[in-house]
Short mmCIF file of C-alpha atoms in Angstrom, two decimals:
data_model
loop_
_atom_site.label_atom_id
_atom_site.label_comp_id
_atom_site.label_asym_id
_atom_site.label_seq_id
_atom_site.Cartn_x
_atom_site.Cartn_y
_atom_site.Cartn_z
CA UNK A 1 -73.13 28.43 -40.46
CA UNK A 2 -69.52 26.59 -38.87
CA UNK A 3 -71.75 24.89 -35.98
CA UNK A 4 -73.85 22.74 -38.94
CA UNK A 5 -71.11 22.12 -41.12
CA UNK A 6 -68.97 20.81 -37.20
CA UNK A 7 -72.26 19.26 -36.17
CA UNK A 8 -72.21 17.08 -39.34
CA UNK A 9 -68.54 16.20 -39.01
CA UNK A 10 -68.94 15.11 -35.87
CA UNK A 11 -71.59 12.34 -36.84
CA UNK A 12 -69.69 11.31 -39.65
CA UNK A 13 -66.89 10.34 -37.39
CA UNK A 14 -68.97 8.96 -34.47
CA UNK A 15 -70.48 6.85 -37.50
CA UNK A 16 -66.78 5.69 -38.62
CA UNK A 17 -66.01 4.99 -34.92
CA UNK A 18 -69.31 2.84 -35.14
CA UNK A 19 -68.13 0.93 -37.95
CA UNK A 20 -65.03 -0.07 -36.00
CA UNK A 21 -67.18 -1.25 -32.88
CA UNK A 22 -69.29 -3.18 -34.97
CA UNK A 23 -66.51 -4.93 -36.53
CA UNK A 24 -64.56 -5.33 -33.50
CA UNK A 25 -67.83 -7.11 -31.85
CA UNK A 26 -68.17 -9.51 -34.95
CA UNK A 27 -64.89 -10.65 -34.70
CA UNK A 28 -64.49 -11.09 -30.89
CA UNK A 29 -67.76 -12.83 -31.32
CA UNK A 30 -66.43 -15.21 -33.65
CA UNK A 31 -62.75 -15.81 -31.85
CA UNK A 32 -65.10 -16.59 -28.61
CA UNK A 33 -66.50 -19.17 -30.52
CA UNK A 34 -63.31 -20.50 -31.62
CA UNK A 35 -62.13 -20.23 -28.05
CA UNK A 36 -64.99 -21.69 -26.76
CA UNK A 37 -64.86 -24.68 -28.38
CA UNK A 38 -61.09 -25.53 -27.99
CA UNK A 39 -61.97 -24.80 -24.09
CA UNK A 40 -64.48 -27.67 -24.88
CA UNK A 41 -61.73 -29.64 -26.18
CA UNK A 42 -59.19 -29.35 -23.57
CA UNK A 43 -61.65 -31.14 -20.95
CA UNK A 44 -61.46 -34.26 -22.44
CA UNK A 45 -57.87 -34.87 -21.36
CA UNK A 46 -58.43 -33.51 -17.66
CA UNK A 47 -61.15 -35.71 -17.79
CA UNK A 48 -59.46 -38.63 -18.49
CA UNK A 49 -56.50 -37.34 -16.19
CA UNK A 50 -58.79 -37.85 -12.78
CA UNK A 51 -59.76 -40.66 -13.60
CA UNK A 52 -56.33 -42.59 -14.10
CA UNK A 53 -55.71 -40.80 -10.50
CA UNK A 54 -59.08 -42.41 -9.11
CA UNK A 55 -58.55 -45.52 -10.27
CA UNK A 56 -54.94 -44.85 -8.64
CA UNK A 57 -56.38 -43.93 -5.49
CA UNK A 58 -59.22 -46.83 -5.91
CA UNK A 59 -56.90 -49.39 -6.12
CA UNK A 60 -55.19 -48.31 -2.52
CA UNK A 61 -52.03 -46.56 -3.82
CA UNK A 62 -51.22 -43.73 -1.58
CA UNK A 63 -51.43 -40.69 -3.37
CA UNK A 64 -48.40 -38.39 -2.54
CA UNK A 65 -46.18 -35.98 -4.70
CA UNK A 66 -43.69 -33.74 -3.70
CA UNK A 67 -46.36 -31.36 -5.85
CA UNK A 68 -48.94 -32.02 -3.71
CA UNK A 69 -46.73 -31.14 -0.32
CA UNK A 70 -47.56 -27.87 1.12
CA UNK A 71 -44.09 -26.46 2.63
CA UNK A 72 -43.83 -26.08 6.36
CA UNK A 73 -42.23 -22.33 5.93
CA UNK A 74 -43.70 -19.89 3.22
CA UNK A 75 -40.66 -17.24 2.36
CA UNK A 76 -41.25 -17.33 -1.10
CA UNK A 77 -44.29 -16.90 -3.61
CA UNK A 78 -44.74 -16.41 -7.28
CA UNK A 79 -47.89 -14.83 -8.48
CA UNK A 80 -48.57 -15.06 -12.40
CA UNK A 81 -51.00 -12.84 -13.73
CA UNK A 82 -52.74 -13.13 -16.63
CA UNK A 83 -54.42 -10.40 -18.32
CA UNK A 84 -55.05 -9.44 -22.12
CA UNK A 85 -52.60 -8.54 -25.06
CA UNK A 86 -54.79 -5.83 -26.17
CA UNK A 87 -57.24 -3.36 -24.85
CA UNK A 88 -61.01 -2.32 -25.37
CA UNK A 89 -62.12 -5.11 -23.70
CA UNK A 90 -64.56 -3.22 -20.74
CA UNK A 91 -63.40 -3.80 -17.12
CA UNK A 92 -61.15 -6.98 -18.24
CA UNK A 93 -58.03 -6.15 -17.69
CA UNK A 94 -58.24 -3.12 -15.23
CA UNK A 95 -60.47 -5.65 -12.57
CA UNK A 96 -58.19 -8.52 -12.91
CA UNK A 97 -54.95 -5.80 -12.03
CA UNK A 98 -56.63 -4.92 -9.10
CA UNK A 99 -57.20 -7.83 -7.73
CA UNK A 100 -54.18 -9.62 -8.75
CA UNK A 101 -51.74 -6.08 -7.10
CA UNK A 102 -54.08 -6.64 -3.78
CA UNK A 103 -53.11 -9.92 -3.60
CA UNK A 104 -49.46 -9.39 -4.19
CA UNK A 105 -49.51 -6.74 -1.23
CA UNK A 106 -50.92 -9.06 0.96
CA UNK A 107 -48.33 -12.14 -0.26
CA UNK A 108 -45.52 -9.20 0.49
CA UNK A 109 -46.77 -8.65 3.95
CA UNK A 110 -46.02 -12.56 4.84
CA UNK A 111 -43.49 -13.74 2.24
CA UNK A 112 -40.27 -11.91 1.19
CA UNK A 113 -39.48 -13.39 -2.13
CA UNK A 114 -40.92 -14.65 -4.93
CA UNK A 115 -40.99 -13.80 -8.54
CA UNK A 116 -44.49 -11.08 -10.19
CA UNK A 117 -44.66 -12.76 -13.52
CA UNK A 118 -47.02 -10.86 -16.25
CA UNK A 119 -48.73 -12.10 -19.68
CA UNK A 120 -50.46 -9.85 -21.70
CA UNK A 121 -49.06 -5.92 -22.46
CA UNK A 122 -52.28 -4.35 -20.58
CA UNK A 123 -51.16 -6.00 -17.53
CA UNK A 124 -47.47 -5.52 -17.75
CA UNK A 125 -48.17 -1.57 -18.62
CA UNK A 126 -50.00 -1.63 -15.86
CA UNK A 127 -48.04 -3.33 -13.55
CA UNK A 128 -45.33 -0.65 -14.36
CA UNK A 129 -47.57 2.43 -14.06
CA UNK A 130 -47.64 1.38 -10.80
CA UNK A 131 -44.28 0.68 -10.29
CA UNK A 132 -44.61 -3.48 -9.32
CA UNK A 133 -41.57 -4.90 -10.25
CA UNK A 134 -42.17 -7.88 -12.84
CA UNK A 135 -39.75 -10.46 -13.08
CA UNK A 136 -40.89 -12.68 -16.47
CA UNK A 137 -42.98 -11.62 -18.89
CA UNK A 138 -44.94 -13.23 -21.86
CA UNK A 139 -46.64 -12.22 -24.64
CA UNK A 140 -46.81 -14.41 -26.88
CA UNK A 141 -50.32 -15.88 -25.90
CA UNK A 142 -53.33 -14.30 -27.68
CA UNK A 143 -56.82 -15.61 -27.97
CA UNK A 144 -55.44 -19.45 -28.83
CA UNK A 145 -52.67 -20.15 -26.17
CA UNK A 146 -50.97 -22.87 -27.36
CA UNK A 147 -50.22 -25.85 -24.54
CA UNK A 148 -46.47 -25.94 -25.53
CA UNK A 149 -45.73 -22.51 -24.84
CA UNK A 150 -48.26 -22.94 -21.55
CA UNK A 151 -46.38 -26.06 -20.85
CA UNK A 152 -42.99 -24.03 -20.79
CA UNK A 153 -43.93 -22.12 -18.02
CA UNK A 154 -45.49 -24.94 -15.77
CA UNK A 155 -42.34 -26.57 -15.97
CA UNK A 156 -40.26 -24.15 -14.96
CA UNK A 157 -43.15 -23.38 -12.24
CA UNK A 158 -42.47 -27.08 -11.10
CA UNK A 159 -38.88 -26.75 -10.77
CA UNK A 160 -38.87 -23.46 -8.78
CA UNK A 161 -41.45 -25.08 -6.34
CA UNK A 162 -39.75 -28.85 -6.23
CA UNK A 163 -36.12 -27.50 -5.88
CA UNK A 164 -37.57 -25.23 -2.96
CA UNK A 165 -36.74 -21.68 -4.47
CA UNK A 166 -40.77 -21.32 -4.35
CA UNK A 167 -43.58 -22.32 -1.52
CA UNK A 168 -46.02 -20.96 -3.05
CA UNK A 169 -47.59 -20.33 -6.30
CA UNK A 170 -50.30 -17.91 -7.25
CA UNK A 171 -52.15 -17.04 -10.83
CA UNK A 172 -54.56 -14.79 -10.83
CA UNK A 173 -56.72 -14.64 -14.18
CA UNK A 174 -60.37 -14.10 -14.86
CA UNK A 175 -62.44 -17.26 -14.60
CA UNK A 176 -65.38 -18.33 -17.10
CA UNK A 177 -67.84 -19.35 -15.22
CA UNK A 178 -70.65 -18.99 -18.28
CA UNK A 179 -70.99 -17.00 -21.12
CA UNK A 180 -72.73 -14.49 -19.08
CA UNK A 181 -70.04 -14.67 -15.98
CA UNK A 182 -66.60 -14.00 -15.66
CA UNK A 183 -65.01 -13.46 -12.25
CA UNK A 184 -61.01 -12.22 -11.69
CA UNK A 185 -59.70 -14.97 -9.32
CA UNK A 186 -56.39 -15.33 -7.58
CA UNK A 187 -55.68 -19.13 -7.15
CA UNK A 188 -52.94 -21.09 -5.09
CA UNK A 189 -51.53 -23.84 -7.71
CA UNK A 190 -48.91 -24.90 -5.83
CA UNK A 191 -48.78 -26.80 -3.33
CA UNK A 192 -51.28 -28.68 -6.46
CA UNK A 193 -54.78 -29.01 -4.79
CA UNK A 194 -56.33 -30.31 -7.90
CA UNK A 195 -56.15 -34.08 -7.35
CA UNK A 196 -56.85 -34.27 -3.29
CA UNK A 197 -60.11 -33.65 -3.79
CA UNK A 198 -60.61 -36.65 -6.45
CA UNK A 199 -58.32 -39.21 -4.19
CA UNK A 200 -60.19 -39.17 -0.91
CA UNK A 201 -63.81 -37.52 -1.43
CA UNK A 202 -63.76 -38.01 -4.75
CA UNK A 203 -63.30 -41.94 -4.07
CA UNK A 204 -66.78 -42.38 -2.65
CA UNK A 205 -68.90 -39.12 -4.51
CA UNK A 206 -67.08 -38.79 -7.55
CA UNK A 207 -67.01 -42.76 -8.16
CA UNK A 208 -70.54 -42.78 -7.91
CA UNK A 209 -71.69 -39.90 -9.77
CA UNK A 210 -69.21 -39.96 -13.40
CA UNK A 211 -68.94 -43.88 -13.32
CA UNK A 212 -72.08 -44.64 -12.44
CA UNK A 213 -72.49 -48.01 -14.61
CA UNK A 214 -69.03 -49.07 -14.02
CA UNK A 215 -68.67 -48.43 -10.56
CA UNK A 216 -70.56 -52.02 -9.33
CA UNK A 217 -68.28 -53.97 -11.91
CA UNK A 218 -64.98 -52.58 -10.73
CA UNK A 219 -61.62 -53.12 -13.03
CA UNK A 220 -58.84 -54.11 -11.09
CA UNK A 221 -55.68 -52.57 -13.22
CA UNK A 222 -52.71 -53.21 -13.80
CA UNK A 223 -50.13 -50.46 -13.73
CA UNK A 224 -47.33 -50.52 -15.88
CA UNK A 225 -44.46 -49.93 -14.11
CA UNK A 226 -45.95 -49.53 -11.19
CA UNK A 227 -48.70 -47.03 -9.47
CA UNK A 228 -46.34 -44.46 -7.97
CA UNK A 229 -44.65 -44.60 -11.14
CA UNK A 230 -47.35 -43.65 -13.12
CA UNK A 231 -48.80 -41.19 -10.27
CA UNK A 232 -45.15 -39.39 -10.15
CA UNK A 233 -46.15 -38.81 -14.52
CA UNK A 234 -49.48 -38.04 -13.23
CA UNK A 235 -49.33 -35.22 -10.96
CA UNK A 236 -46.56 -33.06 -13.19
CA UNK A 237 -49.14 -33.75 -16.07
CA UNK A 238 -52.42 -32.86 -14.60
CA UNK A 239 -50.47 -29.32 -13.16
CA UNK A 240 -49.80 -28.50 -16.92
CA UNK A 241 -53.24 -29.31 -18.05
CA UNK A 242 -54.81 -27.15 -15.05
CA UNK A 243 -52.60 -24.17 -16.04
CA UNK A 244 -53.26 -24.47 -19.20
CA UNK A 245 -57.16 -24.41 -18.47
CA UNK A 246 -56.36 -21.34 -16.54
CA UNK A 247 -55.20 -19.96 -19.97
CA UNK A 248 -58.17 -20.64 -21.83
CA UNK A 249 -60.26 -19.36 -19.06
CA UNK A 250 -58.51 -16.13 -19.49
CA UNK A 251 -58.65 -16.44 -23.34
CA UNK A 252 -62.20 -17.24 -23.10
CA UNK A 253 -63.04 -14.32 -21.25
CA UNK A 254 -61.33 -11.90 -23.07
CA UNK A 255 -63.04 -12.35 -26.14
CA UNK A 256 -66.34 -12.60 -24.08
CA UNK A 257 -65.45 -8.60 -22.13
CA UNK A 258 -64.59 -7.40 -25.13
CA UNK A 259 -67.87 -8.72 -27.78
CA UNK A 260 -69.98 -7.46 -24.53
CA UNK A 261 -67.58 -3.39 -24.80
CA UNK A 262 -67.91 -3.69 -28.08
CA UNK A 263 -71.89 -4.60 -28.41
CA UNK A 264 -72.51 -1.18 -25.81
CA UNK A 265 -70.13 0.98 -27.60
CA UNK A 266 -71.87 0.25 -30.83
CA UNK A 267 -75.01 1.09 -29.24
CA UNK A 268 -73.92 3.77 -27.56
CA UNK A 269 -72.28 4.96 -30.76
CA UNK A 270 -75.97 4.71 -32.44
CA UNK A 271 -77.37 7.10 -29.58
CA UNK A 272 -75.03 9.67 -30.45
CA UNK A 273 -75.86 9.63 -34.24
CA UNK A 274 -79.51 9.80 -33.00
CA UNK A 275 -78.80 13.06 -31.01
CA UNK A 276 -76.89 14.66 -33.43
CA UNK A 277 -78.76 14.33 -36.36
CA UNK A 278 -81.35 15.41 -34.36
CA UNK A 279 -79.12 18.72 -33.51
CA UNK A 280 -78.24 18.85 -36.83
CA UNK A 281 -81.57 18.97 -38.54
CA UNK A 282 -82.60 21.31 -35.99
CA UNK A 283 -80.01 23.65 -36.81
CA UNK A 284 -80.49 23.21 -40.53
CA UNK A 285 -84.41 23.76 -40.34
CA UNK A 286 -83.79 27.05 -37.48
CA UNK A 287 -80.84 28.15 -41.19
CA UNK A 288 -83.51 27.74 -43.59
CA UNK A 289 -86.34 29.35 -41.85
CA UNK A 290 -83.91 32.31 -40.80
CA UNK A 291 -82.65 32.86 -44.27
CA UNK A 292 -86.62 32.86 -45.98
CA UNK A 293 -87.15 35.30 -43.32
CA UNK A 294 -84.07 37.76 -44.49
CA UNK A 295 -85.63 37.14 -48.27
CA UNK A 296 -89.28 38.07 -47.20
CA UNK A 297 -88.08 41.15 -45.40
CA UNK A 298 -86.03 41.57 -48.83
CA UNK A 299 -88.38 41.63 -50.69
CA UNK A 300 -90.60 43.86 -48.09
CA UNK A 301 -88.06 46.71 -48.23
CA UNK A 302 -88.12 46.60 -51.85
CA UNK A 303 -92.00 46.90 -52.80
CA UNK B 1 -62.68 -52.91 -25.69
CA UNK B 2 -64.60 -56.61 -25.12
CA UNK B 3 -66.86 -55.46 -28.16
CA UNK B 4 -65.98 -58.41 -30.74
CA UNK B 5 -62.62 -57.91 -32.49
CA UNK B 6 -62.48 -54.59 -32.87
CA UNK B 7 -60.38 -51.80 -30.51
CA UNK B 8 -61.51 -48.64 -30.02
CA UNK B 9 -58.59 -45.80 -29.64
CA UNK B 10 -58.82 -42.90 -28.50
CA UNK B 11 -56.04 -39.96 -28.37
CA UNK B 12 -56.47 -37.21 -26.09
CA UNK B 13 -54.07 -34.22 -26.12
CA UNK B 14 -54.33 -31.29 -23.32
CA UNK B 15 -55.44 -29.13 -26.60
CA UNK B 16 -58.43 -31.78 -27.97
CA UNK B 17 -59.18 -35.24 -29.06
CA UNK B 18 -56.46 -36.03 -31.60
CA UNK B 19 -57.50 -39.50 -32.56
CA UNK B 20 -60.82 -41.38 -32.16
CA UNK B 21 -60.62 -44.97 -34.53
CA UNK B 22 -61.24 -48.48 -34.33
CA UNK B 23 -58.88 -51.22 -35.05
CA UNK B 24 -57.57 -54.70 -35.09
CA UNK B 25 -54.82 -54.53 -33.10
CA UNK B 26 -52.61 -51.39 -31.71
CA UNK B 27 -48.87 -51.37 -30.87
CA UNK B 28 -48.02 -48.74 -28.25
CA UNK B 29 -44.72 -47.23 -27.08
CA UNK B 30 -44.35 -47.98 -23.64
CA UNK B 31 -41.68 -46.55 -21.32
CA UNK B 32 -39.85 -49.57 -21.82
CA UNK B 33 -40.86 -51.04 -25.23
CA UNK B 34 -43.23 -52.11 -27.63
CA UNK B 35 -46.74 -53.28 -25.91
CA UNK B 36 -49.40 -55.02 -28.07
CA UNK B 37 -52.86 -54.60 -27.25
CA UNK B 38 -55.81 -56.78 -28.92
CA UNK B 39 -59.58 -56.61 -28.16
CA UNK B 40 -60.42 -58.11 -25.15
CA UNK B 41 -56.78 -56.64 -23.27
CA UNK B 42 -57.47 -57.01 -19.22
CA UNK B 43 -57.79 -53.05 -17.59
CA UNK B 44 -53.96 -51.56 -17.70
CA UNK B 45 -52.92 -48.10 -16.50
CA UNK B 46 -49.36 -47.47 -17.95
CA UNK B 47 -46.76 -45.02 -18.53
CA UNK B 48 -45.76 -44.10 -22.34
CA UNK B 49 -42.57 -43.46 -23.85
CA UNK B 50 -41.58 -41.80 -26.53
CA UNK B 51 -42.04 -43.59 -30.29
CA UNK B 52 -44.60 -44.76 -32.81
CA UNK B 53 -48.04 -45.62 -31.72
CA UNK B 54 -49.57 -48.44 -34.73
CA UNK B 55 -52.81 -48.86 -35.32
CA UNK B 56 -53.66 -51.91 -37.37
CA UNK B 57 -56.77 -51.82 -39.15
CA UNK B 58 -58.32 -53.45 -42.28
CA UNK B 59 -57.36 -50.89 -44.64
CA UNK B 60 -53.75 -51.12 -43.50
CA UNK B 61 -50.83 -49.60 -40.77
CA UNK B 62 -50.82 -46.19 -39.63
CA UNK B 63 -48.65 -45.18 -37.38
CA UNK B 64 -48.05 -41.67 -35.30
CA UNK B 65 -45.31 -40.12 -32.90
CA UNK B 66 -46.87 -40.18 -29.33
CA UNK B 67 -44.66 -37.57 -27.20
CA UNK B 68 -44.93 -39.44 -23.55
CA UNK B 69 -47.72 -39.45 -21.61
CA UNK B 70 -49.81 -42.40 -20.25
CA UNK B 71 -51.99 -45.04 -21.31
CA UNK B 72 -55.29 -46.24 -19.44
CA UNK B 73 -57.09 -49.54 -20.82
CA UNK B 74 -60.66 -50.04 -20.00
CA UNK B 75 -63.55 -52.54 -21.02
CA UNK B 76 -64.77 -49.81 -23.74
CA UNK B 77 -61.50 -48.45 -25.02
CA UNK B 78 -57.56 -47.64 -25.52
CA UNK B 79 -57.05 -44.11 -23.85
CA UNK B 80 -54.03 -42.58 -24.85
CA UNK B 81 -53.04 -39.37 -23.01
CA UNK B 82 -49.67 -38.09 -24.48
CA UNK B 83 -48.82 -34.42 -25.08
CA UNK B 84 -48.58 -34.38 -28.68
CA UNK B 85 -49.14 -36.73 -31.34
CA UNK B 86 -47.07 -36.04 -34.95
CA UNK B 87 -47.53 -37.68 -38.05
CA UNK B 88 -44.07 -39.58 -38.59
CA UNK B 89 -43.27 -37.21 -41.76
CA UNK B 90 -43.11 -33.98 -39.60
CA UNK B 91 -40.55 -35.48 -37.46
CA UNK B 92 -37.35 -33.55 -38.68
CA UNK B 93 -34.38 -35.26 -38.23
CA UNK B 94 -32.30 -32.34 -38.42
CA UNK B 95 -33.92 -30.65 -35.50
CA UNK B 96 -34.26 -33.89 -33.34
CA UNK B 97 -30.41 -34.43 -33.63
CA UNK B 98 -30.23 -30.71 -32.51
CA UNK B 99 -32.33 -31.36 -29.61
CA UNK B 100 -30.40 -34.28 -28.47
CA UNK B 101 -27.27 -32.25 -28.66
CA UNK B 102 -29.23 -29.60 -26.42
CA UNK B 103 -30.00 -32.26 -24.29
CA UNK B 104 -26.95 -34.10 -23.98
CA UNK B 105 -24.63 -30.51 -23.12
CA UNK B 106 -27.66 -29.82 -20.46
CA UNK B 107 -25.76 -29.79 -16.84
CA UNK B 108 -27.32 -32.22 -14.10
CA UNK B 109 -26.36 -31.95 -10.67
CA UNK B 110 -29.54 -32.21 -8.82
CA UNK B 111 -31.55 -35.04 -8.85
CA UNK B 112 -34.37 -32.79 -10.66
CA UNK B 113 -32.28 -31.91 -13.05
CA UNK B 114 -31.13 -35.40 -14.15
CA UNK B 115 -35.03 -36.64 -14.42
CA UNK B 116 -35.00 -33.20 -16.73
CA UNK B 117 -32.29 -34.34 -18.62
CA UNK B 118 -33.21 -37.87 -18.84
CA UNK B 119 -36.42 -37.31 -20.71
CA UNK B 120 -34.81 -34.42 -22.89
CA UNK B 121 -32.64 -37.40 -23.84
CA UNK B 122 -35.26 -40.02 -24.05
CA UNK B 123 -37.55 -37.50 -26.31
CA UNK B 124 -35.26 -36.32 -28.75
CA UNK B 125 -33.68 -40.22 -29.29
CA UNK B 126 -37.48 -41.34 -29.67
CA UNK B 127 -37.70 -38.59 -32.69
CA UNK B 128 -34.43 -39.80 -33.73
CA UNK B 129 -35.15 -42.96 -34.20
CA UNK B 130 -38.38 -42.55 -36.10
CA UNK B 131 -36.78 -39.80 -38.66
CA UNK B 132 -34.02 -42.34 -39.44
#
């Protein structure tokens, strides 16, 4: 019979296609890892980073960057979306398209310029399917982006939004919140919001909570040239290190969508196999009984 | 950093911790020149340049390219913050004199493109000099 001989087929390949899964999950399992633990890494230096701008801001220096100036027209705004090199990763890439094309719609409906910047082919495939023009694209960064390359971009990200060809900048990637939660976010970088909150609430919460010991003997520094010197280094530095975090966010999460696709495809694969072999034995046992039958009646006809 | 005679140095990079070692004395490349630090250095925030960061220790001199960045002194330790730290033999001088000729042919006419220019220049003569 064709449909025992097809039924076996079939759970030979859903068995091959398990194999893959399986193999897929191990090794996004052990790139999160890696991941994981150079995200760990990278938070030393943005560590270290606000503090040198709290001590800045402790030591009365104002804290002010042409980075840190919101313009007083928005006409232009760059959006930089990051999404994956590579598929089967669940609702990764897809979710993180969505919400990074709503937000460009909405940017469109205030601003009339501004550059769609992709990295990662599922996103820049995408971003064609649906006809968004992109202006840059990257792909170059995989599951270990490396700061240079990340570094690159911020710079040129700085000099679009300092010389005033930019007002705005956008990147929307998905954010690791824990191992078990990963939102898509779309977040402003520029005008840089990442060091207001450390000069002026962070002054009397922040210089509580992280220097606790420290904070009742207090160093007065000295700043080498001066503080606005070193705060004009500052600034520029701490925008690479935050994009660069968004990187690794998105790294991080990639590996974590697709170990979690991978762990219910495997599963799902072993469900299948479970069915079919049930169908299949079925099928073999209804052959067997079916042939003994035509034997017995054989033999009948004979005697 | 007041702990007896020893410094404690630490080099962070925006990728990880590069460096983590304790010393006699350290010699860092400041934006304008050498700077000596030994234990018991008052609290300094200050901008690096490009060149050799030393590290003196019992066992001898060791000595690594520090690509910019700052510097921030506290009681407990040297923080360096730079964006890359080489050892001194992968410095290439081929490729540092090529990016000083990219950097000297780069055109300046805004005032954000001279401060671009200026550290190309100051970067690839800080390689320079080391590979020499």
């Amino acid at each position: 019979m064709a449909n025992i001989r097809q039924l076996d087929k079939r759970r030979k390949s859903v068995r091959n296609i398990r194999k893959i899964t399986r193999t897929m999950e191990l090794i996004a399992t052990a790139r999160f890892k890696k991941a994981m633990d150079r995200a760990a890494a990278a938070t030393d230096y943005t560590k270290r980073i606000t503090q040198i701008v709290q001590d800045l801001a402790n030591s009365g220096a104002s804290v002010s960057h042409p980075l840190l100036v919101a313009h007083d027209t928005v006409k232009a705004v760059d959006i930089l979306v990051l999404t994956a090199n590579r598929g089967l990763c669940g609702g990764y890439n897809g979710s993180l398209v969505r919400v990074a094309a709503q937000r460009r719609s909405e940017i469109q409906e205030q601003a009339d310029a501004g550059q769609t910047s992709v990295s990662g082919k599922r996103g820049i495939s995408a971003f064609r399917y649906a006809g968004i023009p992109i202006e840059k694209t990257y792909t170059q960064f995989d599951d270990q982006p490396s700061f240079d390359a990340v570094a690159k971009i911020a710079d040129e990200l700085i000099y679009r939004f300092v010389s005033g060809q930019v007002d705005r900048v956008d990147v929307a990637y998905t954010q690791f919140i824990s191992s078990s939660k990963q939102v898509p976010v779309v977040e402003t970088l520029l005008p840089f919001a990442g060091l207001d909150v450390s000069s002026s609430a962070g002054t009397t919460s922040a210089g509580t909570t992280s220097t606790g010991q420290e904070s009742n003997v207090r160093d007065d520094y000295e700043f080498l040239p001066n503080a606005s010197a070193i705060l004009e280094e500052v600034v520029p530095a701490s925008f690479r290190a935050r994009l660069f975090k968004c990187f690794l966010d998105a790294a991080v999460s990639e590996q974590i969508a697709r170990m979690v696709a991978m762990k219910s495809a495997t599963e799902n694969a072993g469900d299948i196999i479970k069915g079919l072999s049930r169908t299949y034995n079925r099928a073999r046992q209804s052959k067997i009984t079916q042939e003994i039958m035509e034997i017995i009646g054989g033999v009948e006809a004979l005697g | 950093m007041s702990s007896g005679t020893s410094v404690h140095c630490i080099v962070v990079t925006p990728e990880r911790t590069e460096l983590d070692a304790q010393c006699e004395a350290l010699k860092l490349p400041m934006y304008d020149g050498e700077l000596g630090i030994l234990p018991g250095r008052a609290p300094m925030v200050g901008r690096l340049g490009y060149g050799l960061l030393k590290l003196q220790s019992a066992t001898g001199e060791q000595s690594w390219f520090v690509d910019g960045g700052f510097v921030q002194v506290t009681r407990d330790g040297v923080y360096v913050l730079t964006n890359r730290l080489l050892k001194p033999e992968q410095i290439d001088r081929k490729s540092a004199e090529e990016e000083l000729q990219r950097a000297t042919e780069m055109v300046a006419t805004t005032p954000q493109t001279r401060s671009v220019k200026e550290r190309a220049l100051a970067q690839a003569r800080g390689k320079l000099r080391i590979s020499s």
